[in-house]
GROMACS .gro file of C-alpha atoms in nm:
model
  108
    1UNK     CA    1   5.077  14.882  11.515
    2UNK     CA    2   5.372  14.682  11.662
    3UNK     CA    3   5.638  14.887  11.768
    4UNK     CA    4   5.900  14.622  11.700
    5UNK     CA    5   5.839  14.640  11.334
    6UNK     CA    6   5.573  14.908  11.250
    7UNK     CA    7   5.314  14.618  11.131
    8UNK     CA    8   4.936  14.602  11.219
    9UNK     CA    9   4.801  14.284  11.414
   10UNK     CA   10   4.494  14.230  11.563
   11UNK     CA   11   4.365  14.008  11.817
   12UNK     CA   12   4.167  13.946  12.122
   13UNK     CA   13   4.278  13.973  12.435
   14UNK     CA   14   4.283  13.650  12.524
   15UNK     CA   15   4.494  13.578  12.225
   16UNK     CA   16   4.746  13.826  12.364
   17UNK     CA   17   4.739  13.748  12.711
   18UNK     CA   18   4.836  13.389  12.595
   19UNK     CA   19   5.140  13.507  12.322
   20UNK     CA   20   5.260  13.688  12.648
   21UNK     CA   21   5.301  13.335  12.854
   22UNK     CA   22   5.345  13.097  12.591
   23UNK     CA   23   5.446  13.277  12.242
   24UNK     CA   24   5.372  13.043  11.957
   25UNK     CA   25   5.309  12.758  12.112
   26UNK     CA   26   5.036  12.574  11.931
   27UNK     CA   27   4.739  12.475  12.083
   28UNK     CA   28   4.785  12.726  12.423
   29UNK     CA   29   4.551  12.995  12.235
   30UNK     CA   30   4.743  13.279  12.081
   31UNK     CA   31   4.608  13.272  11.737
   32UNK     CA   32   4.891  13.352  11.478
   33UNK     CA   33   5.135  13.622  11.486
   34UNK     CA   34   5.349  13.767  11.194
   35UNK     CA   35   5.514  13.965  11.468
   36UNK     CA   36   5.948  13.890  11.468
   37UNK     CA   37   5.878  13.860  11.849
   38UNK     CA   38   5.892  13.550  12.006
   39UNK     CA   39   5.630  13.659  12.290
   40UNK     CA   40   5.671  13.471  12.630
   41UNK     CA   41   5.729  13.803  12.763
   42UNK     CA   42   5.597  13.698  13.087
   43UNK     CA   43   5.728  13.274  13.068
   44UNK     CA   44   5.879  13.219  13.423
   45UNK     CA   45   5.667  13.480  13.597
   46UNK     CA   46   5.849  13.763  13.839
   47UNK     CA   47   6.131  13.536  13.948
   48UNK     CA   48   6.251  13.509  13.576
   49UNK     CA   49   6.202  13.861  13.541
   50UNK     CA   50   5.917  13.855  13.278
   51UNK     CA   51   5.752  14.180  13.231
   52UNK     CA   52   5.511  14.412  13.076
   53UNK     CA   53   5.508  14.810  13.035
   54UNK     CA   54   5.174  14.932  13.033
   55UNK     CA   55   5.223  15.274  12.852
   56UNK     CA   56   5.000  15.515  12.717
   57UNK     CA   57   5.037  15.574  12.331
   58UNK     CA   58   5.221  15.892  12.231
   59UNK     CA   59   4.994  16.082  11.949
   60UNK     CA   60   5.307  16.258  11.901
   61UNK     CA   61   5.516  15.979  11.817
   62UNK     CA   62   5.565  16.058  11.436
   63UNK     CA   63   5.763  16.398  11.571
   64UNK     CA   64   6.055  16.122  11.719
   65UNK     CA   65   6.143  16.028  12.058
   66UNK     CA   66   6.424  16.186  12.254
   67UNK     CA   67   6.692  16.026  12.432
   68UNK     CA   68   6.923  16.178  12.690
   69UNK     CA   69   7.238  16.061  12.797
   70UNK     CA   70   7.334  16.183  13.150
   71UNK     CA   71   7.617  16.157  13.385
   72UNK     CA   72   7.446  16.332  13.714
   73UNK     CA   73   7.348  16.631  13.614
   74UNK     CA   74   7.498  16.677  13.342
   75UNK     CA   75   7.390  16.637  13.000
   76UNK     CA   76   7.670  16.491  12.768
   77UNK     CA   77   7.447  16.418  12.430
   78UNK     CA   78   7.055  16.403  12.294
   79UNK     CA   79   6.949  16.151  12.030
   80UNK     CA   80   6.665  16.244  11.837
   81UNK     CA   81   6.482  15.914  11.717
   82UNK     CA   82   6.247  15.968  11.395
   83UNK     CA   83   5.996  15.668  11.291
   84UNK     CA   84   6.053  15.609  10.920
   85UNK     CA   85   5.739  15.760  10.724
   86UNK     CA   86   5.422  15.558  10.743
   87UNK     CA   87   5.570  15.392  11.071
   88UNK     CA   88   5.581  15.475  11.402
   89UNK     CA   89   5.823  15.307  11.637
   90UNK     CA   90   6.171  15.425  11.571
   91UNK     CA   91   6.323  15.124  11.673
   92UNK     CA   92   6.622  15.042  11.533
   93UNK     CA   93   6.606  14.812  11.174
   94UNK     CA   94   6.268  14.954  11.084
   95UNK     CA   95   6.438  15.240  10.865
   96UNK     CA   96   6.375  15.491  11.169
   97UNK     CA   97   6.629  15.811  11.130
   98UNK     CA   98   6.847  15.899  11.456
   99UNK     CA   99   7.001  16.233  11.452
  100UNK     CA  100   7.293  16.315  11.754
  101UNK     CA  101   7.317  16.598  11.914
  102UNK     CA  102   7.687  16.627  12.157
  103UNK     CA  103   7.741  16.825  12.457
  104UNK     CA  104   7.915  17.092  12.242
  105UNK     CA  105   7.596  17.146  12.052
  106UNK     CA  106   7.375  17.165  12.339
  107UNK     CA  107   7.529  17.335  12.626
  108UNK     CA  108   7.439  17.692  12.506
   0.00000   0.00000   0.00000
């Protein structure tokens, strides 16, 4: 499942490594993609600042993210990102629900 736009793709690794440094590029192995990314995420190497997260997936995902915004020490709100059901990224234009939550609510 792509978390950009809660769609399935699968390929080999290879195939990934390769969308990574060169996207859709034909003929420099990536396969095809139906994914709205571009890839390239690492084109340019460290010096262009191309990056990957290595993250372990969240079996609790489909309960929302949270998101806290903090000045110091002090908490001034909490967003509360839901995936949109049947997804699971709650990225913002895949239908996801976001529910805000201000200092005033949470400060008790």
């Amino acid at each position: 499942m792509e978390a950009n736009d809660n769609h399935v793709e699968n390929h080999t690794v290879i195939e990934f490594i390769n969308w990574c440094i060169h996207g859709r590029e034909e003929g420099k192995g990536a396969g095809e993609w139906t994914s709205k990314g571009t890839g390239k995420y690492l084109e340019g190497g460290k010096a262009a600042g191309g990056q990957l997260t290595d993250q372990r997936f969240c079996g609790r995902i489909l309960e929302g993210e949270l998101r806290y915004n903090m000045v110091n020490t002090v908490c001034l709100g909490v967003i509360h990102k839901v995936p949109a059901p049947g997804g699971m990224s709650a990225v913002g234009g895949t239908g996801s629900e976001y529910f805000f939550y201000d200092n005033g609510v949470i400060s008790d």
